[in-house]
């Protein structure tokens, strides 16, 4: 995607924020435990353009080498989507998985695509503390159904060879980049790494990664520890990617769009201090010192009312810098994560 890509043809603020799944109010604040104290309230599907002929998803990075093998350069075998409801797509078919246990099994294996998952871990994910008496037979039956679904949607040369039984477990034998979650992690990591030097390219990569989301990650994959843990980590990476995207937008001169986006995100995630910090810095940089100070006042009140805590050290420091009209607020590094470090891609290899 180039500078005239997806967001150039639509409202770049409302479309991107509204296409992101609304997970509820995110309580992560500096020094807090990061647990979500609010249930999922609603989410809106992101835009995923498809060609009429193949049904393939488009709108990814223009250069496939930017994010490794995908559905298009891996042979058109299979693509498993977990950034939203779990689904399986190929060049000729696609869709969700009806059976709940089969869906959970495919999602669990997709999280570790290319690596074996032990029988014990799969049993724990599917049944938790209450497995059936004939649990191994039940697991084999669900694996057979999952294999059937995968084979029906795979290209002929891979039919029968995607879901494999290995010693002590099962293996989803696909390239990890055929899972949308892995492509997302790679894209946003690359975008963050380019943030200081090439904010325009950073915006392109970060937008492309965020566009892969269709709703809350693994929303229908069950309540097992592996899927819920991965979903929480994916959501944190999504929010971090939004922070990096906004920083890149500021750096390339899109102050008005970035501020409008931040105002929506602060309303959606009022306890996430990084969004408030970026909003304060952005407002100050466009000459709105009073609005920046008011944003801090509101953030402090929200944190006190809902969590009984004061703002974190970084937010307090930004407040002091704005009061003092510190020149540091005008330098590009004021918009980076501190200390600056690109998001890693270790989520699925941990």
mmCIF file of C-alpha atoms in Angstrom:
data_model
loop_
_atom_site.group_PDB
_atom_site.id
_atom_site.type_symbol
_atom_site.label_atom_id
_atom_site.label_comp_id
_atom_site.label_asym_id
_atom_site.label_seq_id
_atom_site.Cartn_x
_atom_site.Cartn_y
_atom_site.Cartn_z
ATOM 1 C CA UNK A 1 0.000 0.000 0.000
ATOM 2 C CA UNK A 2 1.263 3.431 -0.865
ATOM 3 C CA UNK A 3 0.504 6.827 0.555
ATOM 4 C CA UNK A 4 -2.676 6.815 -1.551
ATOM 5 C CA UNK A 5 -3.845 3.481 -0.174
ATOM 6 C CA UNK A 6 -6.816 2.420 1.910
ATOM 7 C CA UNK A 7 -7.103 5.442 4.185
ATOM 8 C CA UNK A 8 -6.633 7.909 1.351
ATOM 9 C CA UNK A 9 -10.026 6.916 -0.059
ATOM 10 C CA UNK A 10 -12.033 7.329 3.147
ATOM 11 C CA UNK A 11 -12.201 9.372 6.303
ATOM 12 C CA UNK A 12 -8.822 8.430 7.807
ATOM 13 C CA UNK A 13 -9.888 9.083 11.382
ATOM 14 C CA UNK A 14 -13.347 7.637 11.803
ATOM 15 C CA UNK A 15 -12.806 4.625 9.559
ATOM 16 C CA UNK A 16 -9.683 3.406 11.315
ATOM 17 C CA UNK A 17 -10.928 3.880 14.862
ATOM 18 C CA UNK A 18 -14.407 2.551 14.169
ATOM 19 C CA UNK A 19 -13.090 -0.463 12.300
ATOM 20 C CA UNK A 20 -11.148 -1.509 15.387
ATOM 21 C CA UNK A 21 -12.977 -3.889 17.753
ATOM 22 C CA UNK A 22 -14.399 -2.064 20.754
ATOM 23 C CA UNK A 23 -13.288 -4.189 23.680
ATOM 24 C CA UNK A 24 -14.604 -1.862 26.344
ATOM 25 C CA UNK A 25 -12.757 0.396 28.723
ATOM 26 C CA UNK A 26 -9.147 -0.634 28.994
ATOM 27 C CA UNK A 27 -7.788 -0.204 32.545
ATOM 28 C CA UNK A 28 -4.094 -0.329 31.735
ATOM 29 C CA UNK A 29 -2.440 2.603 33.458
ATOM 30 C CA UNK A 30 1.180 3.119 34.389
ATOM 31 C CA UNK A 31 1.948 0.982 37.384
ATOM 32 C CA UNK A 32 -1.424 -0.805 37.341
ATOM 33 C CA UNK A 33 -2.059 -4.525 37.053
ATOM 34 C CA UNK A 34 -3.544 -4.310 33.553
ATOM 35 C CA UNK A 35 -6.526 -6.554 34.256
ATOM 36 C CA UNK A 36 -9.677 -5.794 32.335
ATOM 37 C CA UNK A 37 -12.355 -4.979 34.878
ATOM 38 C CA UNK A 38 -15.015 -4.393 32.266
ATOM 39 C CA UNK A 39 -16.683 -7.014 30.060
ATOM 40 C CA UNK A 40 -16.670 -6.908 26.308
ATOM 41 C CA UNK A 41 -19.476 -4.549 25.394
ATOM 42 C CA UNK A 42 -19.513 -4.342 21.628
ATOM 43 C CA UNK A 43 -17.336 -4.502 18.553
ATOM 44 C CA UNK A 44 -17.639 -3.485 14.984
ATOM 45 C CA UNK A 45 -16.182 -5.455 12.131
ATOM 46 C CA UNK A 46 -13.295 -3.904 10.254
ATOM 47 C CA UNK A 47 -13.391 -3.449 6.506
ATOM 48 C CA UNK A 48 -11.929 -6.401 4.602
ATOM 49 C CA UNK A 49 -12.212 -5.883 0.864
ATOM 50 C CA UNK A 50 -12.526 -9.044 -1.179
ATOM 51 C CA UNK A 51 -12.247 -9.684 -4.862
ATOM 52 C CA UNK A 52 -15.398 -10.956 -6.523
ATOM 53 C CA UNK A 53 -13.625 -13.825 -8.232
ATOM 54 C CA UNK A 54 -11.638 -15.455 -5.455
ATOM 55 C CA UNK A 55 -12.927 -14.048 -2.191
ATOM 56 C CA UNK A 56 -9.358 -13.320 -1.136
ATOM 57 C CA UNK A 57 -8.726 -10.541 1.295
ATOM 58 C CA UNK A 58 -6.942 -7.517 -0.129
ATOM 59 C CA UNK A 59 -5.479 -4.369 1.330
ATOM 60 C CA UNK A 60 -2.316 -5.830 2.812
ATOM 61 C CA UNK A 61 1.191 -4.540 2.405
ATOM 62 C CA UNK A 62 2.062 -3.952 -1.220
ATOM 63 C CA UNK A 63 5.355 -5.796 -0.960
ATOM 64 C CA UNK A 64 4.844 -9.422 0.196
ATOM 65 C CA UNK A 65 8.449 -9.560 1.349
ATOM 66 C CA UNK A 66 7.534 -7.073 4.057
ATOM 67 C CA UNK A 67 5.659 -9.691 6.043
ATOM 68 C CA UNK A 68 6.802 -13.082 4.849
ATOM 69 C CA UNK A 69 4.804 -15.838 3.151
ATOM 70 C CA UNK A 70 1.053 -15.365 2.978
ATOM 71 C CA UNK A 71 -1.937 -16.895 1.279
ATOM 72 C CA UNK A 72 -0.715 -15.448 -2.002
ATOM 73 C CA UNK A 73 2.940 -16.467 -2.100
ATOM 74 C CA UNK A 74 2.681 -19.632 -0.030
ATOM 75 C CA UNK A 75 0.821 -21.547 -2.713
ATOM 76 C CA UNK A 76 -2.772 -20.511 -1.943
ATOM 77 C CA UNK A 77 -3.168 -23.327 0.564
ATOM 78 C CA UNK A 78 -5.027 -22.057 3.612
ATOM 79 C CA UNK A 79 -5.327 -18.956 5.735
ATOM 80 C CA UNK A 80 -6.548 -19.134 9.327
ATOM 81 C CA UNK A 81 -7.999 -15.977 10.806
ATOM 82 C CA UNK A 82 -8.045 -15.456 14.566
ATOM 83 C CA UNK A 83 -8.238 -11.642 14.786
ATOM 84 C CA UNK A 84 -11.993 -11.829 15.201
ATOM 85 C CA UNK A 85 -14.203 -14.909 14.857
ATOM 86 C CA UNK A 86 -12.123 -17.949 13.924
ATOM 87 C CA UNK A 87 -12.357 -18.716 10.210
ATOM 88 C CA UNK A 88 -10.551 -20.581 7.466
ATOM 89 C CA UNK A 89 -10.030 -19.029 4.038
ATOM 90 C CA UNK A 90 -8.514 -20.373 0.843
ATOM 91 C CA UNK A 91 -8.392 -19.183 -2.743
ATOM 92 C CA UNK A 92 -11.624 -21.046 -3.496
ATOM 93 C CA UNK A 93 -13.630 -21.163 -0.250
ATOM 94 C CA UNK A 94 -13.797 -19.850 3.266
ATOM 95 C CA UNK A 95 -15.895 -19.286 6.345
ATOM 96 C CA UNK A 96 -16.280 -20.019 10.008
ATOM 97 C CA UNK A 97 -16.302 -23.336 11.866
ATOM 98 C CA UNK A 98 -19.665 -24.361 13.281
ATOM 99 C CA UNK A 99 -18.676 -26.898 15.937
ATOM 100 C CA UNK A 100 -17.395 -25.140 19.055
ATOM 101 C CA UNK A 101 -14.807 -27.729 20.126
ATOM 102 C CA UNK A 102 -13.473 -28.046 16.585
ATOM 103 C CA UNK A 103 -13.216 -24.268 16.380
ATOM 104 C CA UNK A 104 -11.309 -24.153 19.677
ATOM 105 C CA UNK A 105 -8.986 -26.921 18.511
ATOM 106 C CA UNK A 106 -8.171 -25.168 15.228
ATOM 107 C CA UNK A 107 -7.627 -21.852 17.022
ATOM 108 C CA UNK A 108 -5.339 -23.414 19.615
ATOM 109 C CA UNK A 109 -3.239 -25.089 16.941
ATOM 110 C CA UNK A 110 -3.190 -21.888 14.867
ATOM 111 C CA UNK A 111 -1.729 -19.955 17.792
ATOM 112 C CA UNK A 112 1.218 -22.348 17.589
ATOM 113 C CA UNK A 113 1.153 -22.884 13.815
ATOM 114 C CA UNK A 114 4.119 -24.962 12.704
ATOM 115 C CA UNK A 115 4.745 -26.334 16.198
ATOM 116 C CA UNK A 116 3.302 -29.370 17.951
ATOM 117 C CA UNK A 117 0.817 -28.839 20.775
ATOM 118 C CA UNK A 118 0.725 -31.584 23.378
ATOM 119 C CA UNK A 119 -2.329 -33.712 24.055
ATOM 120 C CA UNK A 120 -2.364 -32.473 27.649
ATOM 121 C CA UNK A 121 -2.458 -28.835 26.541
ATOM 122 C CA UNK A 122 -5.225 -29.520 24.033
ATOM 123 C CA UNK A 123 -7.308 -31.385 26.596
ATOM 124 C CA UNK A 124 -6.872 -28.521 29.038
ATOM 125 C CA UNK A 125 -7.899 -25.974 26.402
ATOM 126 C CA UNK A 126 -10.988 -27.860 25.283
ATOM 127 C CA UNK A 127 -12.295 -29.124 28.630
ATOM 128 C CA UNK A 128 -10.372 -27.412 31.402
ATOM 129 C CA UNK A 129 -10.769 -29.128 34.759
ATOM 130 C CA UNK A 130 -13.700 -31.315 33.644
ATOM 131 C CA UNK A 131 -12.537 -33.591 30.800
ATOM 132 C CA UNK A 132 -14.813 -36.487 29.794
ATOM 133 C CA UNK A 133 -13.941 -40.021 30.847
ATOM 134 C CA UNK A 134 -12.909 -41.001 27.321
ATOM 135 C CA UNK A 135 -11.039 -37.757 26.763
ATOM 136 C CA UNK A 136 -8.452 -39.051 24.283
ATOM 137 C CA UNK A 137 -11.130 -40.623 22.121
ATOM 138 C CA UNK A 138 -13.099 -37.385 22.268
ATOM 139 C CA UNK A 139 -10.021 -35.382 21.299
ATOM 140 C CA UNK A 140 -9.323 -37.719 18.385
ATOM 141 C CA UNK A 141 -12.905 -37.301 17.190
ATOM 142 C CA UNK A 142 -12.657 -33.510 17.273
ATOM 143 C CA UNK A 143 -9.284 -33.671 15.514
ATOM 144 C CA UNK A 144 -10.824 -35.821 12.781
ATOM 145 C CA UNK A 145 -13.576 -33.235 12.293
ATOM 146 C CA UNK A 146 -11.032 -30.419 12.228
ATOM 147 C CA UNK A 147 -8.951 -32.307 9.676
ATOM 148 C CA UNK A 148 -12.050 -32.789 7.524
ATOM 149 C CA UNK A 149 -12.856 -29.061 7.600
ATOM 150 C CA UNK A 150 -9.270 -28.138 6.751
ATOM 151 C CA UNK A 151 -9.039 -30.706 3.973
ATOM 152 C CA UNK A 152 -12.298 -29.521 2.407
ATOM 153 C CA UNK A 153 -10.927 -25.987 2.175
ATOM 154 C CA UNK A 154 -7.292 -26.737 1.349
ATOM 155 C CA UNK A 155 -5.762 -26.800 -2.083
ATOM 156 C CA UNK A 156 -5.650 -30.317 -3.574
ATOM 157 C CA UNK A 157 -1.901 -30.764 -3.133
ATOM 158 C CA UNK A 158 -2.185 -30.194 0.619
ATOM 159 C CA UNK A 159 -5.431 -32.059 1.311
ATOM 160 C CA UNK A 160 -4.821 -34.498 4.132
ATOM 161 C CA UNK A 161 -1.528 -32.951 5.174
ATOM 162 C CA UNK A 162 -2.381 -29.787 7.119
ATOM 163 C CA UNK A 163 -3.407 -31.212 10.503
ATOM 164 C CA UNK A 164 -0.977 -33.929 11.533
ATOM 165 C CA UNK A 165 -0.881 -36.270 14.475
ATOM 166 C CA UNK A 166 2.594 -36.315 16.008
ATOM 167 C CA UNK A 167 4.081 -38.088 18.996
ATOM 168 C CA UNK A 168 2.159 -36.855 22.016
ATOM 169 C CA UNK A 169 0.136 -34.175 20.240
ATOM 170 C CA UNK A 170 -1.049 -32.504 17.066
ATOM 171 C CA UNK A 171 0.588 -30.126 14.605
ATOM 172 C CA UNK A 172 -0.932 -27.596 12.216
ATOM 173 C CA UNK A 173 1.578 -27.802 9.381
ATOM 174 C CA UNK A 174 1.259 -24.390 7.768
ATOM 175 C CA UNK A 175 3.587 -21.441 7.556
ATOM 176 C CA UNK A 176 3.012 -19.237 10.631
ATOM 177 C CA UNK A 177 2.445 -16.275 8.290
ATOM 178 C CA UNK A 178 -0.708 -18.005 7.042
ATOM 179 C CA UNK A 179 -2.264 -17.025 10.387
ATOM 180 C CA UNK A 180 -3.494 -13.436 10.354
ATOM 181 C CA UNK A 181 -2.322 -12.890 13.927
ATOM 182 C CA UNK A 182 1.271 -13.584 12.946
ATOM 183 C CA UNK A 183 1.053 -11.266 9.958
ATOM 184 C CA UNK A 184 -0.346 -8.562 12.232
ATOM 185 C CA UNK A 185 2.530 -8.929 14.696
ATOM 186 C CA UNK A 186 5.113 -8.783 11.942
ATOM 187 C CA UNK A 187 3.579 -5.767 10.225
ATOM 188 C CA UNK A 188 3.206 -3.671 13.361
ATOM 189 C CA UNK A 189 6.705 -4.581 14.522
ATOM 190 C CA UNK A 190 8.122 -3.446 11.188
ATOM 191 C CA UNK A 191 6.037 -0.291 11.302
ATOM 192 C CA UNK A 192 7.227 0.569 14.806
ATOM 193 C CA UNK A 193 10.849 -0.001 13.798
ATOM 194 C CA UNK A 194 10.451 2.530 10.963
ATOM 195 C CA UNK A 195 8.721 5.123 13.110
ATOM 196 C CA UNK A 196 11.730 7.386 13.795
ATOM 197 C CA UNK A 197 13.203 7.296 10.283
ATOM 198 C CA UNK A 198 10.266 6.854 7.891
ATOM 199 C CA UNK A 199 6.909 7.753 9.477
ATOM 200 C CA UNK A 200 5.069 7.595 6.150
ATOM 201 C CA UNK A 201 6.060 3.966 5.584
ATOM 202 C CA UNK A 202 5.396 3.269 9.267
ATOM 203 C CA UNK A 203 1.823 4.507 8.826
ATOM 204 C CA UNK A 204 1.350 2.218 5.821
ATOM 205 C CA UNK A 205 2.551 -0.887 7.654
ATOM 206 C CA UNK A 206 0.683 -0.131 10.869
ATOM 207 C CA UNK A 207 -2.563 0.589 9.003
ATOM 208 C CA UNK A 208 -2.194 -2.637 7.045
ATOM 209 C CA UNK A 209 -1.694 -4.654 10.215
ATOM 210 C CA UNK A 210 -4.627 -3.035 11.994
ATOM 211 C CA UNK A 211 -6.898 -3.651 9.004
ATOM 212 C CA UNK A 212 -6.553 -7.403 9.573
ATOM 213 C CA UNK A 213 -8.774 -7.131 12.648
ATOM 214 C CA UNK A 214 -12.428 -8.142 12.183
ATOM 215 C CA UNK A 215 -13.465 -8.072 15.842
ATOM 216 C CA UNK A 216 -12.062 -9.098 19.241
ATOM 217 C CA UNK A 217 -9.321 -11.686 18.757
ATOM 218 C CA UNK A 218 -10.405 -15.311 19.186
ATOM 219 C CA UNK A 219 -13.842 -14.111 20.260
ATOM 220 C CA UNK A 220 -15.504 -17.482 19.596
ATOM 221 C CA UNK A 221 -12.570 -19.758 20.483
ATOM 222 C CA UNK A 222 -13.787 -20.725 23.941
ATOM 223 C CA UNK A 223 -12.601 -19.831 27.417
ATOM 224 C CA UNK A 224 -9.432 -21.926 27.589
ATOM 225 C CA UNK A 225 -6.297 -20.402 29.042
ATOM 226 C CA UNK A 226 -4.254 -20.467 25.846
ATOM 227 C CA UNK A 227 -6.858 -18.765 23.671
ATOM 228 C CA UNK A 228 -7.847 -16.211 26.322
ATOM 229 C CA UNK A 229 -4.212 -15.454 27.087
ATOM 230 C CA UNK A 230 -3.381 -15.012 23.411
ATOM 231 C CA UNK A 231 -6.462 -12.829 22.919
ATOM 232 C CA UNK A 232 -5.393 -10.518 25.743
ATOM 233 C CA UNK A 233 -1.877 -10.225 24.351
ATOM 234 C CA UNK A 234 -3.140 -9.565 20.837
ATOM 235 C CA UNK A 235 -5.399 -6.819 22.184
ATOM 236 C CA UNK A 236 -2.496 -5.169 23.981
ATOM 237 C CA UNK A 237 -0.429 -5.299 20.783
ATOM 238 C CA UNK A 238 -3.349 -3.769 18.880
ATOM 239 C CA UNK A 239 -3.518 -0.835 21.277
ATOM 240 C CA UNK A 240 0.250 -0.381 21.139
ATOM 241 C CA UNK A 241 0.050 -0.391 17.337
ATOM 242 C CA UNK A 242 -2.586 2.347 17.488
ATOM 243 C CA UNK A 243 -0.254 4.377 19.699
ATOM 244 C CA UNK A 244 2.584 3.920 17.211
ATOM 245 C CA UNK A 245 0.293 4.789 14.303
ATOM 246 C CA UNK A 246 -0.729 8.049 15.956
ATOM 247 C CA UNK A 247 2.902 8.905 16.692
ATOM 248 C CA UNK A 248 3.758 8.322 13.029
ATOM 249 C CA UNK A 249 0.815 10.452 11.914
ATOM 250 C CA UNK A 250 2.073 13.326 14.058
ATOM 251 C CA UNK A 251 5.598 12.956 12.697
ATOM 252 C CA UNK A 252 4.485 13.117 9.075
ATOM 253 C CA UNK A 253 2.376 16.235 9.675
ATOM 254 C CA UNK A 254 -1.092 14.806 10.262
ATOM 255 C CA UNK A 255 -1.730 16.595 13.554
ATOM 256 C CA UNK A 256 -5.443 17.265 13.029
ATOM 257 C CA UNK A 257 -6.218 13.651 12.105
ATOM 258 C CA UNK A 258 -4.095 12.280 14.949
ATOM 259 C CA UNK A 259 -5.757 14.529 17.542
ATOM 260 C CA UNK A 260 -9.248 13.605 16.334
ATOM 261 C CA UNK A 261 -8.345 9.916 16.508
ATOM 262 C CA UNK A 262 -6.888 10.327 19.995
ATOM 263 C CA UNK A 263 -10.006 12.061 21.263
ATOM 264 C CA UNK A 264 -12.050 9.034 20.211
ATOM 265 C CA UNK A 265 -9.556 6.591 21.707
ATOM 266 C CA UNK A 266 -9.363 8.451 25.028
ATOM 267 C CA UNK A 267 -13.155 8.273 25.217
ATOM 268 C CA UNK A 268 -13.067 4.551 24.428
ATOM 269 C CA UNK A 269 -10.103 3.704 26.695
ATOM 270 C CA UNK A 270 -10.202 6.429 29.371
ATOM 271 C CA UNK A 271 -7.797 4.663 31.719
ATOM 272 C CA UNK A 272 -5.043 4.000 29.193
ATOM 273 C CA UNK A 273 -2.523 6.677 30.033
ATOM 274 C CA UNK A 274 -0.504 6.487 26.821
ATOM 275 C CA UNK A 275 -3.452 7.713 24.744
ATOM 276 C CA UNK A 276 -3.931 10.638 27.111
ATOM 277 C CA UNK A 277 -0.216 11.440 27.037
ATOM 278 C CA UNK A 278 -0.157 11.510 23.236
ATOM 279 C CA UNK A 279 -3.248 13.709 23.202
ATOM 280 C CA UNK A 280 -1.657 16.158 25.640
ATOM 281 C CA UNK A 281 1.573 16.353 23.646
ATOM 282 C CA UNK A 282 -0.303 16.651 20.354
ATOM 283 C CA UNK A 283 -2.530 19.452 21.608
ATOM 284 C CA UNK A 284 0.457 21.338 22.956
ATOM 285 C CA UNK A 285 2.362 20.972 19.690
ATOM 286 C CA UNK A 286 -0.469 22.673 17.767
ATOM 287 C CA UNK A 287 -0.674 25.571 20.217
ATOM 288 C CA UNK A 288 -3.520 24.312 22.428
ATOM 289 C CA UNK A 289 -1.792 24.373 25.805
ATOM 290 C CA UNK A 290 -5.031 24.972 27.718
ATOM 291 C CA UNK A 291 -6.719 21.955 26.122
ATOM 292 C CA UNK A 292 -3.650 19.836 26.877
ATOM 293 C CA UNK A 293 -3.819 20.787 30.564
ATOM 294 C CA UNK A 294 -7.556 20.102 30.635
ATOM 295 C CA UNK A 295 -6.927 16.630 29.191
ATOM 296 C CA UNK A 296 -4.564 15.932 32.074
ATOM 297 C CA UNK A 297 -7.092 17.157 34.623
ATOM 298 C CA UNK A 298 -9.777 14.864 33.235
ATOM 299 C CA UNK A 299 -7.390 11.890 33.137
ATOM 300 C CA UNK A 300 -6.360 12.451 36.745
ATOM 301 C CA UNK A 301 -10.006 12.618 37.813
ATOM 302 C CA UNK A 302 -10.892 9.409 35.943
ATOM 303 C CA UNK A 303 -7.991 7.500 37.462
ATOM 304 C CA UNK A 304 -8.888 8.701 40.946
ATOM 305 C CA UNK A 305 -12.615 8.029 40.571
ATOM 306 C CA UNK A 306 -12.340 4.571 39.011
ATOM 307 C CA UNK A 307 -9.081 3.130 40.342
ATOM 308 C CA UNK A 308 -8.218 5.329 43.305
ATOM 309 C CA UNK A 309 -4.748 6.062 41.924
ATOM 310 C CA UNK A 310 -2.835 9.063 40.657
ATOM 311 C CA UNK A 311 -1.470 9.368 37.102
ATOM 312 C CA UNK A 312 1.755 7.537 36.366
ATOM 313 C CA UNK A 313 5.160 9.175 36.428
ATOM 314 C CA UNK A 314 5.335 9.797 32.671
ATOM 315 C CA UNK A 315 1.936 11.487 32.520
ATOM 316 C CA UNK A 316 2.828 13.674 35.501
ATOM 317 C CA UNK A 317 6.100 14.614 33.821
ATOM 318 C CA UNK A 318 4.325 15.555 30.606
ATOM 319 C CA UNK A 319 1.988 17.746 32.637
ATOM 320 C CA UNK A 320 4.943 19.535 34.212
ATOM 321 C CA UNK A 321 6.602 19.977 30.807
ATOM 322 C CA UNK A 322 3.441 21.502 29.361
ATOM 323 C CA UNK A 323 3.109 23.880 32.306
ATOM 324 C CA UNK A 324 6.743 24.939 31.804
ATOM 325 C CA UNK A 325 6.402 25.072 28.001
ATOM 326 C CA UNK A 326 9.417 22.796 27.833
ATOM 327 C CA UNK A 327 11.043 22.742 24.346
ATOM 328 C CA UNK A 328 11.426 18.958 24.641
ATOM 329 C CA UNK A 329 7.744 18.643 23.708
ATOM 330 C CA UNK A 330 8.500 19.906 20.209
ATOM 331 C CA UNK A 331 11.184 17.348 19.336
ATOM 332 C CA UNK A 332 10.139 14.169 17.467
ATOM 333 C CA UNK A 333 11.203 11.827 20.270
ATOM 334 C CA UNK A 334 8.441 13.263 22.479
ATOM 335 C CA UNK A 335 6.024 11.162 20.429
ATOM 336 C CA UNK A 336 7.795 7.806 20.707
ATOM 337 C CA UNK A 337 7.258 5.160 23.294
ATOM 338 C CA UNK A 338 9.739 5.654 26.090
ATOM 339 C CA UNK A 339 12.201 4.108 26.120
ATOM 340 C CA UNK A 340 11.653 3.626 22.379
ATOM 341 C CA UNK A 341 11.611 -0.025 21.355
ATOM 342 C CA UNK A 342 9.702 -1.569 18.445
ATOM 343 C CA UNK A 343 7.031 -4.061 19.430
ATOM 344 C CA UNK A 344 8.444 -7.578 19.192
ATOM 345 C CA UNK A 345 6.841 -10.564 17.498
ATOM 346 C CA UNK A 346 7.380 -13.052 20.305
ATOM 347 C CA UNK A 347 3.722 -13.475 21.224
ATOM 348 C CA UNK A 348 3.236 -16.751 19.430
ATOM 349 C CA UNK A 349 6.680 -18.169 20.123
ATOM 350 C CA UNK A 350 6.604 -17.780 23.901
#
